[in-house]
mmCIF file of C-alpha atoms in Angstrom:
data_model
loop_
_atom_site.group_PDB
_atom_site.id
_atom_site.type_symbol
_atom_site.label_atom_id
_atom_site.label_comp_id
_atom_site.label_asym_id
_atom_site.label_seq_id
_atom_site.Cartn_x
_atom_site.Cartn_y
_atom_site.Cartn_z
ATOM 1 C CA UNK A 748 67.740 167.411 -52.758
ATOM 2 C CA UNK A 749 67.085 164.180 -51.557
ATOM 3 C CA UNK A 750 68.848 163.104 -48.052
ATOM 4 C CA UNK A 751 70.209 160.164 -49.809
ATOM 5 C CA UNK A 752 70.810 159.578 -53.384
ATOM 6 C CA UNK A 753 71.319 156.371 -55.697
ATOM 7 C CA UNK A 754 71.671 155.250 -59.023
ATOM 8 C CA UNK A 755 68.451 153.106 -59.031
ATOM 9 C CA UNK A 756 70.071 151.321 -62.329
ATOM 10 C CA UNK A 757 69.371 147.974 -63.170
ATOM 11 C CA UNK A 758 73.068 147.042 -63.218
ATOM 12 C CA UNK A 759 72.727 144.397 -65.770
ATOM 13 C CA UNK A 760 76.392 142.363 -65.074
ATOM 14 C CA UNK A 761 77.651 139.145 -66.307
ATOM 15 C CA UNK A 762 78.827 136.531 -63.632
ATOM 16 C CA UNK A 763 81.861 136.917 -62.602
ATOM 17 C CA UNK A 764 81.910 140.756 -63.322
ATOM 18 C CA UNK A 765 83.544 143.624 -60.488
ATOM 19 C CA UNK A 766 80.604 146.562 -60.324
ATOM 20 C CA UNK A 767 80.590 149.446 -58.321
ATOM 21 C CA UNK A 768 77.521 151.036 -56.565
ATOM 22 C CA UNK A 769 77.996 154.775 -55.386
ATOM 23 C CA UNK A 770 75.642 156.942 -53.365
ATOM 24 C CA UNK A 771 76.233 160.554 -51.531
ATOM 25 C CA UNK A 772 74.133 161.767 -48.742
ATOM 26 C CA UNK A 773 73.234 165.442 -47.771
ATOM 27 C CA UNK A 774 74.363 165.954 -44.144
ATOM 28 C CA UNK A 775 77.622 166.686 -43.252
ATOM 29 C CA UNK A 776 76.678 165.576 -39.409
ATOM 30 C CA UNK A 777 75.396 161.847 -40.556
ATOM 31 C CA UNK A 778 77.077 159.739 -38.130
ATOM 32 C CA UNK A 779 76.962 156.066 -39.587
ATOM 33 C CA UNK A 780 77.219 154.775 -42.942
ATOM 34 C CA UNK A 781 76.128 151.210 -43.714
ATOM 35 C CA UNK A 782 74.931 148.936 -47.135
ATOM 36 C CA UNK A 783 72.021 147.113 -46.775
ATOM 37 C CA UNK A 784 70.980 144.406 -49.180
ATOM 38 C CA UNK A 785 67.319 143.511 -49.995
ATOM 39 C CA UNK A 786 66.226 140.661 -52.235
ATOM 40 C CA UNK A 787 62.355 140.952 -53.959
ATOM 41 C CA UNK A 788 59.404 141.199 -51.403
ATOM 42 C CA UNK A 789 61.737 140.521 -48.570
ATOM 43 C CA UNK A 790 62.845 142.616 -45.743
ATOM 44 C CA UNK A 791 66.523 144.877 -46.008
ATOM 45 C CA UNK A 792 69.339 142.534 -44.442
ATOM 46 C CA UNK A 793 72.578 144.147 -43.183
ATOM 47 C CA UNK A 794 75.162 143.798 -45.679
ATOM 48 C CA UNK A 795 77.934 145.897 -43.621
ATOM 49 C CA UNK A 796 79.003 148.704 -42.071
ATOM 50 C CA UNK A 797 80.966 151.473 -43.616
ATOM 51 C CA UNK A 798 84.198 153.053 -42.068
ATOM 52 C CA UNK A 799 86.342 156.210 -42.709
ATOM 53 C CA UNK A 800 89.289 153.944 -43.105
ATOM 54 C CA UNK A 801 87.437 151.754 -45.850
ATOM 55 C CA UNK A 802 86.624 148.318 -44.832
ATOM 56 C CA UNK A 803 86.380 144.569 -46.787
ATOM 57 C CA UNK A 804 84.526 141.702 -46.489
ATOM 58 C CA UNK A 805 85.014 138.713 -48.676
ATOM 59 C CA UNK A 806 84.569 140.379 -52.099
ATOM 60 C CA UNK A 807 82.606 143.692 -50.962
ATOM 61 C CA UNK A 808 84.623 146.195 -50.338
ATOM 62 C CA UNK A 809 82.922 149.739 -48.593
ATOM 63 C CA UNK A 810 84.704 153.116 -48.860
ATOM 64 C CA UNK A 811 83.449 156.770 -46.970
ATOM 65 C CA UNK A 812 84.810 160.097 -48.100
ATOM 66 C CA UNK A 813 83.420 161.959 -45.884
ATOM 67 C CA UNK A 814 84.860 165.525 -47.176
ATOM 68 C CA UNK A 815 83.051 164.568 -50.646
ATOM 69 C CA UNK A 816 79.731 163.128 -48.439
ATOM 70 C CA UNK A 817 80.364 160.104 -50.817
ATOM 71 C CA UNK A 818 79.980 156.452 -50.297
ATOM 72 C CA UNK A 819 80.504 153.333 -52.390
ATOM 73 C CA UNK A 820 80.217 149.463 -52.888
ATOM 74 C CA UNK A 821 82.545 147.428 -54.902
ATOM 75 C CA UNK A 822 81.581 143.712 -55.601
ATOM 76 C CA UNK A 823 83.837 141.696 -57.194
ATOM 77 C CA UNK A 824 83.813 138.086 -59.213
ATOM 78 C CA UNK A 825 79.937 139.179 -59.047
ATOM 79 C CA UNK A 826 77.739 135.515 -58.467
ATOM 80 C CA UNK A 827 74.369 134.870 -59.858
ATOM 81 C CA UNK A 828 73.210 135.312 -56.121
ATOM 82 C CA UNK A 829 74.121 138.515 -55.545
ATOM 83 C CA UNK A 830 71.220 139.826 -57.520
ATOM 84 C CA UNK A 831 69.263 142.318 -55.325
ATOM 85 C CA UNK A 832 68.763 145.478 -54.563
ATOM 86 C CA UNK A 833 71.036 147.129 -52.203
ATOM 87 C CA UNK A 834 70.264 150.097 -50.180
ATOM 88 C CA UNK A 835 72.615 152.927 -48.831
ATOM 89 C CA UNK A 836 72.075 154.164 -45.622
ATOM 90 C CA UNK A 837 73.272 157.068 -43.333
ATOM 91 C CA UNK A 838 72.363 157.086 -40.180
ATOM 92 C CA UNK A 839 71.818 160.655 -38.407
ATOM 93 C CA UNK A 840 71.872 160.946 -34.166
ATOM 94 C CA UNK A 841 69.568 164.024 -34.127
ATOM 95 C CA UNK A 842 66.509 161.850 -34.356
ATOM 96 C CA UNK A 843 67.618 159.147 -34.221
ATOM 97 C CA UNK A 844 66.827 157.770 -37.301
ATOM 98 C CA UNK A 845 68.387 155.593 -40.419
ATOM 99 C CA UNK A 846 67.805 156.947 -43.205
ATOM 100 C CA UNK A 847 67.948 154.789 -46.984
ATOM 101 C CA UNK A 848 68.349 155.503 -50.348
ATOM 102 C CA UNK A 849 65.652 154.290 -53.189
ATOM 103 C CA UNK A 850 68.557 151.703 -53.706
ATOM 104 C CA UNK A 851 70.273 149.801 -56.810
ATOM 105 C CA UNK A 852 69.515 147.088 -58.200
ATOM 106 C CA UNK A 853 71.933 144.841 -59.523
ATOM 107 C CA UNK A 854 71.326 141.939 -62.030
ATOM 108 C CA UNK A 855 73.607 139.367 -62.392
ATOM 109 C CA UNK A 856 73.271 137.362 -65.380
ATOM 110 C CA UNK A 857 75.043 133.947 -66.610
ATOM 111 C CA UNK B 16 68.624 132.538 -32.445
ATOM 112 C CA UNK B 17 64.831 134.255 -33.065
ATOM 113 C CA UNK B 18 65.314 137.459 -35.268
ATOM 114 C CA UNK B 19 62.904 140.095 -35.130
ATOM 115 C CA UNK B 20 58.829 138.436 -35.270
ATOM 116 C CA UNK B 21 56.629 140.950 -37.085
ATOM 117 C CA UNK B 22 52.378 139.844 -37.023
ATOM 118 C CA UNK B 23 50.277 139.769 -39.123
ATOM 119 C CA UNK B 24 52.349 139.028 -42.311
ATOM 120 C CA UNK B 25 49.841 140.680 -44.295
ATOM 121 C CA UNK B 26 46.805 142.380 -43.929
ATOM 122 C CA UNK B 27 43.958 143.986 -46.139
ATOM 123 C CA UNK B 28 41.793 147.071 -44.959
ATOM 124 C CA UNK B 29 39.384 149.584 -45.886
ATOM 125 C CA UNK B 30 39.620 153.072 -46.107
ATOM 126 C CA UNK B 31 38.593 155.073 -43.139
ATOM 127 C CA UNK B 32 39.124 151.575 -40.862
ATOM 128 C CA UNK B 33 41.754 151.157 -38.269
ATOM 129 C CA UNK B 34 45.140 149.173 -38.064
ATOM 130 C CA UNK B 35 47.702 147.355 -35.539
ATOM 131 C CA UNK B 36 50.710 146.157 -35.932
ATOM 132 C CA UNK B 37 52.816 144.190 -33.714
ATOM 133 C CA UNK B 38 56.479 143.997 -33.574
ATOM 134 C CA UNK B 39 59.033 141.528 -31.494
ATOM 135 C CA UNK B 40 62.541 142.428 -31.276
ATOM 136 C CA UNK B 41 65.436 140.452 -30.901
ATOM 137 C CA UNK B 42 66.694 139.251 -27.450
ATOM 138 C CA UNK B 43 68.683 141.337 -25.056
ATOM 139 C CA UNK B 44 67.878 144.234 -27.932
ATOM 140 C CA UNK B 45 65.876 147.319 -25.974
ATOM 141 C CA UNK B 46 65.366 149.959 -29.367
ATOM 142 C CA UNK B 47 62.350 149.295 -32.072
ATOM 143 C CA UNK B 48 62.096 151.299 -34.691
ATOM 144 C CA UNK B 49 59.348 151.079 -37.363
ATOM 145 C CA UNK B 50 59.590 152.086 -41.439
ATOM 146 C CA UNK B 51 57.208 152.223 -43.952
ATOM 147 C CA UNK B 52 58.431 151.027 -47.975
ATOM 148 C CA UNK B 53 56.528 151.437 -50.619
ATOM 149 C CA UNK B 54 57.050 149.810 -53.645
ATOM 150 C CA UNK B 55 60.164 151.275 -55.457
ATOM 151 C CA UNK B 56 61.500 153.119 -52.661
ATOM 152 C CA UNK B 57 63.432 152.844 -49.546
ATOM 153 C CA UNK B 58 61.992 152.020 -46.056
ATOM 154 C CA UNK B 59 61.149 155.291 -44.527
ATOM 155 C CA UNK B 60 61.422 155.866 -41.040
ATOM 156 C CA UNK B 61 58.078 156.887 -39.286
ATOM 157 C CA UNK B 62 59.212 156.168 -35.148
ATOM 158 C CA UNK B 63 62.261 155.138 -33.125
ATOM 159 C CA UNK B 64 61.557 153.449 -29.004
ATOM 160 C CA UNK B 65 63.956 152.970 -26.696
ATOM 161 C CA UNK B 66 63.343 151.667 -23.251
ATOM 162 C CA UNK B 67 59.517 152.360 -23.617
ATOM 163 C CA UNK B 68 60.486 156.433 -24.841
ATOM 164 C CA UNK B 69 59.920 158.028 -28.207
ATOM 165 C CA UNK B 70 63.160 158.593 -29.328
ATOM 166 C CA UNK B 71 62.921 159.716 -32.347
ATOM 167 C CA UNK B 72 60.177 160.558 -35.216
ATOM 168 C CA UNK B 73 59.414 161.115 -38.858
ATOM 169 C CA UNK B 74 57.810 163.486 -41.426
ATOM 170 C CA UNK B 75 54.166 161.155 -40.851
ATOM 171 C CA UNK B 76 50.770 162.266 -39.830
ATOM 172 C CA UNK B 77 49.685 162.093 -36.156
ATOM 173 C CA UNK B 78 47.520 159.109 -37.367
ATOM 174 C CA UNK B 79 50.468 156.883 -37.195
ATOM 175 C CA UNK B 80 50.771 156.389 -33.439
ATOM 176 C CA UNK B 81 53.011 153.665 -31.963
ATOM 177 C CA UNK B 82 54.270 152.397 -28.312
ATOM 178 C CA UNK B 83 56.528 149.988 -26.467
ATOM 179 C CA UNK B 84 56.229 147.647 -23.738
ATOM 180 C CA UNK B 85 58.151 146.790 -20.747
ATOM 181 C CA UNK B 86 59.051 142.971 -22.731
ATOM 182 C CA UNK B 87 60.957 146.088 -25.512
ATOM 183 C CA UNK B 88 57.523 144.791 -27.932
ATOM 184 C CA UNK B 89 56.025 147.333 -29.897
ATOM 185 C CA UNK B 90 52.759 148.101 -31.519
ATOM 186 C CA UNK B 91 52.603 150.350 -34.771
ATOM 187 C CA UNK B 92 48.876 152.354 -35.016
ATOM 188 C CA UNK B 93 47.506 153.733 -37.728
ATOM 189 C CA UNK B 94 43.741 155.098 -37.836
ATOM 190 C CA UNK B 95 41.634 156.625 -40.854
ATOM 191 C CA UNK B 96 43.550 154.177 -43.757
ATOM 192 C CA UNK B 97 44.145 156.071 -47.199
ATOM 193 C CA UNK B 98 44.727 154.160 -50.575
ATOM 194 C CA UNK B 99 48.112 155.817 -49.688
ATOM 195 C CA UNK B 100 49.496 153.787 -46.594
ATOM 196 C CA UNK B 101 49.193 150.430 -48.437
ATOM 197 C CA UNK B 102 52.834 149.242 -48.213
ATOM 198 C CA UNK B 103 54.921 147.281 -46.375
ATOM 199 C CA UNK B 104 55.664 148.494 -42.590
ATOM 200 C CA UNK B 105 59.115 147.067 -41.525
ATOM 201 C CA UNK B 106 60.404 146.831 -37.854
ATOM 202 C CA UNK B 107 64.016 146.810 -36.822
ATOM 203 C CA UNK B 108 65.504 146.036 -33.707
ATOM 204 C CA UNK B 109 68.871 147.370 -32.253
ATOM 205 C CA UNK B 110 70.929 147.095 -29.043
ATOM 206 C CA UNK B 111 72.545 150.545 -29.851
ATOM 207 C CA UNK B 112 71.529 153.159 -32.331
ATOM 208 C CA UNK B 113 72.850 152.845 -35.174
ATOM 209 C CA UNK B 114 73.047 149.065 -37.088
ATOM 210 C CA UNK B 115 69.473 147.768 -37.140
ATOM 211 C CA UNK B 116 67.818 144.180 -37.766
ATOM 212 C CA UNK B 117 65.005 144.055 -39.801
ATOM 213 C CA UNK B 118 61.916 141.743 -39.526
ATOM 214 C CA UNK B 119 60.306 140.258 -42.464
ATOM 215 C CA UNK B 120 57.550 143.165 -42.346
ATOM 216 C CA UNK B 121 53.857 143.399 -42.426
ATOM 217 C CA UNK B 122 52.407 143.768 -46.019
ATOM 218 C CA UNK B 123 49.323 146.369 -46.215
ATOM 219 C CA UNK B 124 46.455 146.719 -48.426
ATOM 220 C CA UNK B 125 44.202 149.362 -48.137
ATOM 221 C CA UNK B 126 41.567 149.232 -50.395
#
């Protein structure tokens, strides 16, 4: 099972559209949760950070359950720009390492 | 403010030949950490530095080296090139462990 795992899609949404990216991870002792976002050929940009108590920003919203290891992404009034590919990622203390999902790629269309 | 500087931006080498990347952090920021993404996948991580210490490590082969210098810099090794490490090596800077910056990566072709 992988450490990480996505829906690798293409979400194929019409402007203006609410989707919702989920993604679960594998260990129970992950620490930090976080969305990254990465546009074609470019480097992964933070998108936010993901609490137990559910956070918002603008129109992404981030949830952790961390009894169901479960965490998800909820874009709404979806913008031609927000096409990309965004990454989950857990990050575990015992080696200090992030660790990302093969990430899902949305496609926002007109 | 300068993000995280990454050199060369891309590179082509032959099998069996040798590689170095190079890796500037962000200022004030003392962790590197250094991923490698191929095409369709997520960054994996291969090596984590912190205050010139291996912190951490991934599932790669001893041919991937790397080290940090006293200015928190960091070079990412890699001798005997396969087809396979073609891809594009990322670096990511931190002041804590945990949320990471990402530089704009090194693109590899081994041919």
């Amino acid at each position: 099972r992988k450490e990480v795992e996505q829906d690798p899609g293409p979400f194929n949404v019409p402007e203006g559209a609410t989707v919702a990216f989920n993604c679960t991870y594998s260990n129970s002792a992950s620490q930090s949760f976080f969305w990254y976002r990465q546009d074609c050929r470019k480097e992964p940009k933070l998108l936010m950070s993901v609490y137990s108590s559910g956070n918002e920003d603008g129109r992404f919203t981030a949830q952790l359950n961390r009894a169901s290891q479960y965490i998800s992404l909820l874009i709404r009034d979806s913008k031609l720009s927000d096409s990309a590919t965004y990454l989950c990622v857990v990050f575990t203390g015992g080696g200090n390492k992030l660790t990302f999902g093969t990430g899902t790629q949305l496609k926002v269309e007109l | 403010d300068a993000g995280v500087t990454q050199s060369p931006t891309h590179l082509i080498k032959t099998r069996g030949q040798h590689v170095t990347l190079r890796c500037s952090p962000i200022s004030g920021h003392k962790s590197v950490s250094w991923y490698q993404q191929v095409l369709g996948q997520g960054p994996q991580f291969i090596f984590q530095y912190y205050e010139k210490e291996e912190r951490g490590r991934g599932n790669f082969p001893d041919r991937f080296s790397a080290r940090q210098f006293p200015n928190y810099s960091s070079e990412l090794n890699v001798n005997a090139l396969l087809l396979g490490d073609s891809a594009l090596y990322l670096c990511a800077s931190s002041s804590f462990v945990g949320e990471q910056y990402f530089g704009p990566g090194t693109r590899l072709t081994v041919t």
